[in-house]
mmCIF file of C-alpha atoms and ligand atoms in Angstrom:
data_model
loop_
_atom_site.group_PDB
_atom_site.id
_atom_site.type_symbol
_atom_site.label_atom_id
_atom_site.label_comp_id
_atom_site.label_asym_id
_atom_site.label_seq_id
_atom_site.Cartn_x
_atom_site.Cartn_y
_atom_site.Cartn_z
ATOM 1 C CA MET C 1 0.000 0.000 0.000
ATOM 2 C CA VAL C 2 1.244 3.463 -0.873
ATOM 3 C CA GLU C 3 1.060 6.367 1.515
ATOM 4 C CA ILE C 4 -0.465 9.608 0.210
ATOM 5 C CA ILE C 5 -0.138 12.960 1.904
ATOM 6 C CA ALA C 6 -1.368 16.459 1.112
ATOM 7 C CA VAL C 7 1.249 19.183 1.261
ATOM 8 C CA PRO C 8 -0.528 22.546 1.519
ATOM 9 C CA ALA C 9 1.033 25.234 -0.684
ATOM 10 C CA LEU C 10 0.310 28.849 -1.639
ATOM 11 C CA ALA C 11 -3.186 30.005 -0.612
ATOM 12 C CA ASP C 12 -5.187 26.799 -1.035
ATOM 13 C CA ASN C 13 -3.267 24.355 -3.260
ATOM 14 C CA TYR C 14 -2.503 20.787 -2.328
ATOM 15 C CA VAL C 15 0.571 19.053 -3.638
ATOM 16 C CA TRP C 16 -0.151 15.337 -3.372
ATOM 17 C CA MET C 17 2.824 13.174 -2.473
ATOM 18 C CA ILE C 18 2.678 9.442 -3.107
ATOM 19 C CA HIS C 19 5.183 7.182 -1.357
ATOM 20 C CA ASP C 20 5.771 3.473 -1.733
ATOM 21 C CA PRO C 21 7.439 2.110 1.398
ATOM 22 C CA ALA C 22 8.382 -1.116 -0.410
ATOM 23 C CA SER C 23 10.466 0.496 -3.161
ATOM 24 C CA GLY C 24 11.147 3.793 -1.393
ATOM 25 C CA GLU C 25 9.818 5.714 -4.417
ATOM 26 C CA THR C 26 8.109 9.062 -4.013
ATOM 27 C CA ALA C 27 6.117 11.092 -6.547
ATOM 28 C CA ALA C 28 4.748 14.626 -6.247
ATOM 29 C CA VAL C 29 1.621 15.655 -8.154
ATOM 30 C CA ASP C 30 1.372 19.318 -9.211
ATOM 31 C CA PRO C 31 4.122 20.843 -7.073
ATOM 32 C CA SER C 32 3.173 24.501 -6.678
ATOM 33 C CA VAL C 33 6.505 25.340 -5.091
ATOM 34 C CA ASP C 34 9.858 23.632 -4.694
ATOM 35 C CA GLN C 35 11.106 24.276 -1.175
ATOM 36 C CA GLY C 36 7.953 23.432 0.762
ATOM 37 C CA VAL C 37 7.562 20.185 -1.157
ATOM 38 C CA LEU C 38 11.238 19.223 -0.789
ATOM 39 C CA ASP C 39 11.009 19.983 2.941
ATOM 40 C CA ALA C 40 7.864 17.888 3.355
ATOM 41 C CA ALA C 41 9.593 14.970 1.621
ATOM 42 C CA ALA C 42 12.811 15.384 3.633
ATOM 43 C CA ALA C 43 10.869 15.509 6.907
ATOM 44 C CA ARG C 44 9.699 11.966 6.149
ATOM 45 C CA GLY C 45 13.024 10.752 4.809
ATOM 46 C CA TRP C 46 11.601 10.606 1.283
ATOM 47 C CA THR C 47 13.274 11.674 -1.971
ATOM 48 C CA ILE C 48 11.108 12.792 -4.867
ATOM 49 C CA GLY C 49 11.891 10.678 -7.929
ATOM 50 C CA GLN C 50 9.009 11.790 -10.071
ATOM 51 C CA VAL C 51 6.732 14.743 -10.689
ATOM 52 C CA LEU C 52 3.342 14.437 -12.392
ATOM 53 C CA ASN C 53 1.682 17.621 -13.691
ATOM 54 C CA THR C 54 -1.975 17.916 -14.691
ATOM 55 C CA HIS C 55 -1.828 21.308 -16.439
ATOM 56 C CA TRP C 56 0.426 24.286 -17.066
ATOM 57 C CA HIS C 57 -0.887 26.786 -14.487
ATOM 58 C CA PRO C 58 1.963 28.148 -12.336
ATOM 59 C CA ASP C 59 0.342 26.997 -9.082
ATOM 60 C CA HIS C 60 0.664 23.412 -10.390
ATOM 61 C CA VAL C 61 4.128 23.477 -11.948
ATOM 62 C CA GLY C 62 5.984 26.226 -10.075
ATOM 63 C CA GLY C 63 8.094 23.720 -8.150
ATOM 64 C CA ASN C 64 9.195 21.662 -11.173
ATOM 65 C CA ARG C 65 12.500 23.354 -11.840
ATOM 66 C CA GLY C 66 13.689 23.500 -8.242
ATOM 67 C CA ILE C 67 12.647 19.941 -7.414
ATOM 68 C CA LYS C 68 14.358 18.635 -10.527
ATOM 69 C CA ALA C 69 17.520 20.599 -9.713
ATOM 70 C CA ALA C 70 17.556 19.202 -6.171
ATOM 71 C CA THR C 71 16.650 15.589 -6.922
ATOM 72 C CA GLY C 72 17.120 14.856 -10.628
ATOM 73 C CA CYS C 73 13.526 13.644 -10.726
ATOM 74 C CA THR C 74 11.710 12.904 -13.979
ATOM 75 C CA ILE C 75 8.757 15.087 -14.908
ATOM 76 C CA THR C 76 5.645 13.895 -16.736
ATOM 77 C CA ALA C 77 3.167 16.459 -18.038
ATOM 78 C CA PRO C 78 0.524 16.892 -20.732
ATOM 79 C CA ALA C 79 2.200 16.759 -24.163
ATOM 80 C CA ALA C 80 -0.119 19.507 -25.388
ATOM 81 C CA GLU C 81 1.190 21.901 -22.733
ATOM 82 C CA ALA C 82 4.800 20.707 -22.440
ATOM 83 C CA LYS C 83 6.188 23.908 -23.982
ATOM 84 C CA ARG C 84 4.665 25.931 -21.159
ATOM 85 C CA ILE C 85 5.897 23.653 -18.363
ATOM 86 C CA ALA C 86 9.460 23.644 -16.996
ATOM 87 C CA GLY C 87 11.615 20.535 -17.119
ATOM 88 C CA VAL C 88 9.289 18.092 -18.868
ATOM 89 C CA ASP C 89 10.894 14.732 -19.664
ATOM 90 C CA ARG C 90 7.822 12.994 -20.965
ATOM 91 C CA GLY C 91 4.725 14.506 -22.564
ATOM 92 C CA VAL C 92 1.665 12.289 -22.283
ATOM 93 C CA ALA C 93 -1.748 12.170 -23.931
ATOM 94 C CA GLU C 94 -5.014 10.211 -23.784
ATOM 95 C CA GLY C 95 -4.444 6.515 -23.164
ATOM 96 C CA ASP C 96 -0.757 6.743 -22.268
ATOM 97 C CA ARG C 97 0.427 4.629 -19.355
ATOM 98 C CA VAL C 98 2.412 6.092 -16.491
ATOM 99 C CA THR C 99 4.019 4.171 -13.624
ATOM 100 C CA ALA C 100 4.606 5.864 -10.282
ATOM 101 C CA CYS C 101 5.524 4.284 -6.960
ATOM 102 C CA GLY C 102 4.898 0.825 -8.387
ATOM 103 C CA LEU C 103 1.366 1.736 -9.498
ATOM 104 C CA ASP C 104 0.046 2.018 -13.049
ATOM 105 C CA ALA C 105 -1.991 4.970 -14.221
ATOM 106 C CA ILE C 106 -3.714 5.751 -17.482
ATOM 107 C CA VAL C 107 -3.832 9.301 -18.776
ATOM 108 C CA TRP C 108 -7.180 10.934 -19.468
ATOM 109 C CA GLU C 109 -7.441 14.132 -21.466
ATOM 110 C CA ILE C 110 -9.991 16.318 -19.705
ATOM 111 C CA PRO C 111 -9.733 19.727 -21.396
ATOM 112 C CA ALA C 112 -11.662 22.897 -20.436
ATOM 113 C CA HIS C 113 -9.914 24.420 -17.401
ATOM 114 C CA THR C 114 -6.901 24.428 -19.729
ATOM 115 C CA ALA C 115 -6.862 23.102 -23.288
ATOM 116 C CA GLY C 116 -4.428 20.300 -22.492
ATOM 117 C CA HIS C 117 -5.501 19.392 -18.950
ATOM 118 C CA ILE C 118 -5.039 15.734 -18.062
ATOM 119 C CA ALA C 119 -5.846 13.390 -15.188
ATOM 120 C CA TYR C 120 -3.884 10.389 -13.948
ATOM 121 C CA TYR C 121 -6.222 7.478 -13.259
ATOM 122 C CA PHE C 122 -4.697 4.712 -11.137
ATOM 123 C CA GLU C 123 -7.331 2.117 -11.896
ATOM 124 C CA ALA C 124 -6.066 -0.783 -9.793
ATOM 125 C CA ALA C 125 -5.302 1.525 -6.856
ATOM 126 C CA GLY C 126 -8.724 3.186 -7.163
ATOM 127 C CA MET C 127 -7.558 6.775 -7.307
ATOM 128 C CA ILE C 128 -7.507 9.652 -9.769
ATOM 129 C CA PHE C 129 -5.587 12.922 -9.716
ATOM 130 C CA VAL C 130 -7.776 15.497 -11.418
ATOM 131 C CA GLY C 131 -5.908 18.800 -10.937
ATOM 132 C CA ASP C 132 -8.346 21.679 -11.384
ATOM 133 C CA THR C 133 -11.055 19.834 -13.321
ATOM 134 C CA LEU C 134 -13.166 18.228 -10.597
ATOM 135 C CA PHE C 135 -13.372 19.618 -7.070
ATOM 136 C CA ALA C 136 -15.373 18.467 -4.081
ATOM 137 C CA MET C 137 -18.844 19.790 -4.956
ATOM 138 C CA GLY C 138 -17.328 21.940 -7.696
ATOM 139 C CA CYS C 139 -15.457 22.011 -10.973
ATOM 140 C CA GLY C 140 -12.702 24.108 -12.512
ATOM 141 C CA ARG C 141 -13.315 27.374 -14.289
ATOM 142 C CA LEU C 142 -13.452 27.227 -18.075
ATOM 143 C CA PHE C 143 -10.359 29.242 -18.953
ATOM 144 C CA GLU C 144 -9.477 27.464 -22.207
ATOM 145 C CA GLY C 145 -12.495 25.361 -23.035
ATOM 146 C CA THR C 146 -16.232 25.099 -23.419
ATOM 147 C CA PRO C 147 -19.168 23.997 -21.290
ATOM 148 C CA GLU C 148 -19.532 21.055 -23.720
ATOM 149 C CA GLN C 149 -16.028 19.861 -22.884
ATOM 150 C CA MET C 150 -16.389 20.250 -19.137
ATOM 151 C CA PHE C 151 -19.808 18.622 -19.104
ATOM 152 C CA ALA C 152 -18.279 15.673 -20.990
ATOM 153 C CA ASN C 153 -15.494 15.519 -18.383
ATOM 154 C CA MET C 154 -18.037 15.408 -15.561
ATOM 155 C CA GLN C 155 -19.998 12.658 -17.312
ATOM 156 C CA ARG C 156 -16.867 10.650 -17.941
ATOM 157 C CA LEU C 157 -15.623 10.961 -14.363
ATOM 158 C CA ALA C 158 -19.079 9.914 -13.146
ATOM 159 C CA THR C 159 -18.630 6.556 -14.910
ATOM 160 C CA LEU C 160 -15.807 5.586 -12.544
ATOM 161 C CA PRO C 161 -16.583 3.218 -9.661
ATOM 162 C CA GLU C 162 -18.097 4.969 -6.625
ATOM 163 C CA ASP C 163 -15.193 4.187 -4.333
ATOM 164 C CA VAL C 164 -12.525 5.743 -6.558
ATOM 165 C CA LYS C 165 -10.751 8.408 -4.513
ATOM 166 C CA VAL C 166 -10.495 11.813 -6.175
ATOM 167 C CA TYR C 167 -7.441 13.965 -5.448
ATOM 168 C CA CYS C 168 -8.123 17.609 -6.350
ATOM 169 C CA GLY C 169 -5.704 20.512 -6.680
ATOM 170 C CA HIS C 170 -7.304 22.917 -4.217
ATOM 171 C CA GLU C 171 -9.058 23.129 -0.851
ATOM 172 C CA TYR C 172 -12.220 24.731 -2.240
ATOM 173 C CA THR C 173 -14.595 22.305 -0.544
ATOM 174 C CA LEU C 174 -16.312 24.579 1.975
ATOM 175 C CA ALA C 175 -16.945 27.440 -0.466
ATOM 176 C CA ASN C 176 -18.231 24.937 -3.018
ATOM 177 C CA ALA C 177 -20.537 23.306 -0.477
ATOM 178 C CA ARG C 178 -21.996 26.665 0.556
ATOM 179 C CA TRP C 179 -22.814 27.372 -3.076
ATOM 180 C CA ALA C 180 -24.045 23.851 -3.848
ATOM 181 C CA VAL C 181 -26.701 23.962 -1.105
ATOM 182 C CA THR C 182 -28.199 27.057 -2.753
ATOM 183 C CA VAL C 183 -28.548 25.091 -6.000
ATOM 184 C CA GLU C 184 -29.902 21.898 -4.413
ATOM 185 C CA PRO C 185 -31.667 23.031 -1.220
ATOM 186 C CA ASP C 186 -33.557 19.716 -0.937
ATOM 187 C CA ASN C 187 -30.487 17.484 -1.215
ATOM 188 C CA GLN C 188 -30.168 15.936 2.274
ATOM 189 C CA VAL C 189 -26.834 14.238 1.570
ATOM 190 C CA LEU C 190 -25.436 17.587 0.470
ATOM 191 C CA ALA C 191 -26.805 19.380 3.551
ATOM 192 C CA GLU C 192 -25.120 16.805 5.790
ATOM 193 C CA ARG C 193 -21.899 17.078 3.875
ATOM 194 C CA LEU C 194 -21.858 20.860 4.326
ATOM 195 C CA GLY C 195 -22.081 20.328 8.086
ATOM 196 C CA GLU C 196 -19.238 17.786 8.035
ATOM 197 C CA VAL C 197 -17.049 20.043 5.914
ATOM 198 C CA GLU C 198 -17.668 23.043 8.182
ATOM 199 C CA GLN C 199 -16.535 20.940 11.131
ATOM 200 C CA MET C 200 -13.470 19.616 9.302
ATOM 201 C CA ARG C 201 -12.359 23.087 8.263
ATOM 202 C CA SER C 202 -12.836 24.551 11.713
ATOM 203 C CA ASP C 203 -10.676 21.661 12.978
ATOM 204 C CA GLY C 204 -8.063 22.551 10.345
ATOM 205 C CA LEU C 205 -8.446 19.241 8.496
ATOM 206 C CA VAL C 206 -7.912 18.490 4.811
ATOM 207 C CA THR C 207 -11.314 17.695 3.245
ATOM 208 C CA LEU C 208 -9.834 15.664 0.381
ATOM 209 C CA PRO C 209 -9.687 13.218 -1.236
ATOM 210 C CA THR C 210 -13.335 13.009 -2.127
ATOM 211 C CA SER C 211 -14.838 10.020 -3.940
ATOM 212 C CA ILE C 212 -16.772 9.548 -7.145
ATOM 213 C CA GLY C 213 -19.754 8.316 -5.119
ATOM 214 C CA GLN C 214 -19.771 11.433 -2.939
ATOM 215 C CA GLU C 215 -19.540 13.681 -5.990
ATOM 216 C CA ARG C 216 -22.342 11.855 -7.787
ATOM 217 C CA ALA C 217 -24.516 12.490 -4.735
ATOM 218 C CA THR C 218 -23.545 16.096 -3.993
ATOM 219 C CA ASN C 219 -21.756 17.827 -6.894
ATOM 220 C CA PRO C 220 -24.175 19.990 -8.911
ATOM 221 C CA PHE C 221 -21.803 20.000 -11.901
ATOM 222 C CA MET C 222 -21.601 16.231 -12.021
ATOM 223 C CA ARG C 223 -25.375 16.075 -11.533
ATOM 224 C CA ALA C 224 -26.139 18.557 -14.350
ATOM 225 C CA ARG C 225 -28.844 17.230 -16.697
ATOM 226 C CA ASP C 226 -27.280 18.426 -19.940
ATOM 227 C CA VAL C 227 -24.806 20.920 -21.366
ATOM 228 C CA ALA C 228 -27.199 23.869 -21.088
ATOM 229 C CA HIS C 229 -27.872 23.089 -17.433
ATOM 230 C CA PHE C 230 -24.145 22.694 -16.804
ATOM 231 C CA ALA C 231 -23.386 26.033 -18.495
ATOM 232 C CA GLU C 232 -26.045 27.735 -16.383
ATOM 233 C CA LEU C 233 -24.524 26.308 -13.193
ATOM 234 C CA ARG C 234 -20.983 27.289 -14.188
ATOM 235 C CA ALA C 235 -22.084 30.864 -14.931
ATOM 236 C CA ALA C 236 -23.991 31.053 -11.635
ATOM 237 C CA LYS C 237 -20.971 29.783 -9.681
ATOM 238 C CA ASP C 238 -18.649 32.255 -11.451
ATOM 239 C CA SER C 239 -20.750 35.154 -10.146
ATOM 240 C CA PHE C 240 -21.482 33.661 -6.699
ATOM 241 C CA GLY C 241 -18.327 35.219 -5.259
HETATM 242 ZN ZN1 ZN B 301 -5.410 25.662 -12.659
HETATM 243 FE FE1 FE B 302 -4.888 25.559 -9.571
#
């Protein structure tokens, strides 16, 4: 079994670190910064051998150069965005296989937040790293894509088994929950989840990972009926504040 920890970075990013005690391998997903991530690894006696990036935004790749300089790690990133990402060794696209910490992942292209955004789906391990595409009770803003694309991403993610753990790029859960209850005021599961998340945040806890089952039950974007409904929700969320 691998160990997975969240390293908080910048305002509300999480850098996910995966560690395999058997092989000693460590991977960092979307390192926002170098020093904080290197320190978090060193504190555990881990050395980062691999970086996986989901998209080119600086809060997801800002640590690439420094981590590579310090460790000589290999960096995997979306091929379509490799020119905008520092230190890429391998550009990957839909269907490519990636191995990290002894686990196999398949690459999904899930464009819309950025045009080349990808996810790493570790099918056998039951986990997916989705960057800024799916959040707990939310989804990423459409900076480089369309509602059609993001709706398709939500539908595709919803086909995964319920117990698949979803590792998101930001701690947006509480703000998303507060918005989601205004959209689905009769959703009891959502109302309960808001209460749980409020408690977790006041206790200073990380609310992630979420799961596909939880998102199917409580995420308005994943529950959108069609593209028009999705687009309406995305626009409403953008102006919710
Ligand atoms: Zn982003
Ligand atoms: Fe981000």
